[in-house]
C-alpha positions as a Python dict, from the first residue, in 0.01 Angstrom:
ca = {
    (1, 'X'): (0, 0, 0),
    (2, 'X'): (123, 389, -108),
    (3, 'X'): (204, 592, 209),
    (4, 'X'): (58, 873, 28),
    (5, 'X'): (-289, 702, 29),
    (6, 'X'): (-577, 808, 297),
    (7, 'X'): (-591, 561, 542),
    (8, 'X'): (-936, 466, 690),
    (9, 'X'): (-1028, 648, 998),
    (10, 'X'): (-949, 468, 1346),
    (11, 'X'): (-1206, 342, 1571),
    (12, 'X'): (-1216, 589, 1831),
    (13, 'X'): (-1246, 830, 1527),
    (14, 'X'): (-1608, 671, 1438),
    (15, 'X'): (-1687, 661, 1781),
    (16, 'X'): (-1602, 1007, 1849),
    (17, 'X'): (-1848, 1162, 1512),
    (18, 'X'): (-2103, 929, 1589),
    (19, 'X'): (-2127, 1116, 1903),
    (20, 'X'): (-2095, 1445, 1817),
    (21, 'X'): (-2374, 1687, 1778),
    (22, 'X'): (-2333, 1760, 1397),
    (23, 'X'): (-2415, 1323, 1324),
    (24, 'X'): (-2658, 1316, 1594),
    (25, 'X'): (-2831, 1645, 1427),
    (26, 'X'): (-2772, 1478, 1075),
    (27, 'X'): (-2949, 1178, 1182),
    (28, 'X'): (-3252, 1336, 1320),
    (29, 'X'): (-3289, 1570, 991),
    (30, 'X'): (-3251, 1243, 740),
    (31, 'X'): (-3560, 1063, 946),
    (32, 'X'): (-3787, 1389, 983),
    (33, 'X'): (-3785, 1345, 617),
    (34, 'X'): (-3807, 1016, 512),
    (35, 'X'): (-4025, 835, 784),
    (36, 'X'): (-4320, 1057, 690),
    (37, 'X'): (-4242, 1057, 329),
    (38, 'X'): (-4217, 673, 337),
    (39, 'X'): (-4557, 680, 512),
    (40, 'X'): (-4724, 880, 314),
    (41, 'X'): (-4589, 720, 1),
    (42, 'X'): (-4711, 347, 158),
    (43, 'X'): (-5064, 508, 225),
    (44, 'X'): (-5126, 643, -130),
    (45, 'X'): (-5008, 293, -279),
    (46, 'X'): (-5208, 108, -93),
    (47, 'X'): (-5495, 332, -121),
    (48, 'X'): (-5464, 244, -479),
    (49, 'X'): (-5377, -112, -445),
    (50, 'X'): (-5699, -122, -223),
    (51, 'X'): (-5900, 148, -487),
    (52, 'X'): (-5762, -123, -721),
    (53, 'X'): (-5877, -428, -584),
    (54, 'X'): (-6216, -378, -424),
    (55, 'X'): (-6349, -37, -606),
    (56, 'X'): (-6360, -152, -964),
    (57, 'X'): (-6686, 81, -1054),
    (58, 'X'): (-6541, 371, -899),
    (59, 'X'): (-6151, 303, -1085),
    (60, 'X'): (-6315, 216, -1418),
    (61, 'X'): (-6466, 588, -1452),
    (62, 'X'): (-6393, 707, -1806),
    (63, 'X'): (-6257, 1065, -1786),
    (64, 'X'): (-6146, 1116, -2178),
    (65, 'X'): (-6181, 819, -2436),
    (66, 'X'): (-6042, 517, -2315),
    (67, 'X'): (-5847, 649, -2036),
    (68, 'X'): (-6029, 600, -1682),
    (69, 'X'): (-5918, 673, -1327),
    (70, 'X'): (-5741, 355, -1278),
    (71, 'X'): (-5498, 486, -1549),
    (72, 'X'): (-5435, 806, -1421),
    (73, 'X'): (-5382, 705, -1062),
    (74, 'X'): (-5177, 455, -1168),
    (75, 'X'): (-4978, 714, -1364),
    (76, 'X'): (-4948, 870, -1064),
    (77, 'X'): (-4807, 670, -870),
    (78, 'X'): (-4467, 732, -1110),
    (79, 'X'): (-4515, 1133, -1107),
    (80, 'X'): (-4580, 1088, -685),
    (81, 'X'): (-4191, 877, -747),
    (82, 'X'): (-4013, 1138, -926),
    (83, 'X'): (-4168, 1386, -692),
    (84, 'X'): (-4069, 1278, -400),
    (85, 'X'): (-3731, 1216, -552),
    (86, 'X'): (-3743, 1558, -641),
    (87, 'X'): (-3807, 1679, -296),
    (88, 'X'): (-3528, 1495, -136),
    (89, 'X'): (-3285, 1638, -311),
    (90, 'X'): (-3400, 1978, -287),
    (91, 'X'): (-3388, 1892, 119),
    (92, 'X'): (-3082, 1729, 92),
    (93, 'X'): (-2918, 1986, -52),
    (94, 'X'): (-3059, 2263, 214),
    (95, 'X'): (-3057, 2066, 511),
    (96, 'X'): (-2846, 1734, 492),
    (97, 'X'): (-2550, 1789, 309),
    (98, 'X'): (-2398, 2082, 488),
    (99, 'X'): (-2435, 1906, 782),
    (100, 'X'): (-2253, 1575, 603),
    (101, 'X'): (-1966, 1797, 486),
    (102, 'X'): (-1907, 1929, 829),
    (103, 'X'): (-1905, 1510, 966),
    (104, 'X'): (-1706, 1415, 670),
    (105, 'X'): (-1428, 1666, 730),
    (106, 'X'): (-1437, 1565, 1129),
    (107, 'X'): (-1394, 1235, 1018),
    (108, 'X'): (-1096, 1269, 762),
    (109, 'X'): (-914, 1512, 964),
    (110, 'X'): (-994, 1349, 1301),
    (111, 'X'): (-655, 1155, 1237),
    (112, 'X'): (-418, 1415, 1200),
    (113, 'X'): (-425, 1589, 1506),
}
């Protein structure tokens, strides 16, 4: 191995980040978001899994031609996807990754004190 190659962090190093206040603050940001956003995701797919399965008058209402609302809540269930993909990033961006810089340069120059 090249001297002149980063070496992995220690152990105490870990330990030490995944106390401090910047992870712990990280942590608690990253699950405000996704638990509820993984909620509410699970309860508008299985709203239409459900819509789906035991509403079949009410899901086979034409709205244009051919196209009913089984289609187009079906659709959007891939538009809800990129949404929510969408919104992540826009929160990750404001509220995660500063936050991830600040551990990640704790973390690589933890070693060289």
């Amino acid at each position: 191995m090249n001297s002149t190659e980063p070496q992995p962090p220690e152990a105490e190093t870990w330990a030490r980040v995944h106390a401090s206040e910047d992870f712990q603050r990280l942590r608690k940001r990253l699950r405000n978001f996704v638990f509820p956003m993984t909620a509410l995701f699970l309860v508008w797919y299985l709203t239409y899994v459900l819509l789906a399965d035991y509403a079949h008058d009410f899901m086979s209402i034409k709205v244009v031609g051919n196209i009913n609302l089984g289609l187009i809540l079906g659709l959007l269930q891939f538009v809800s996807t990129f949404v929510i993909t969408g919104l992540y990033v826009r929160y990750a961006n404001r509220k995660l990754d500063p936050i991830a810089e600040s551990v990640r340069d704790e973390v690589e120059g933890g070693d060289k004190q």
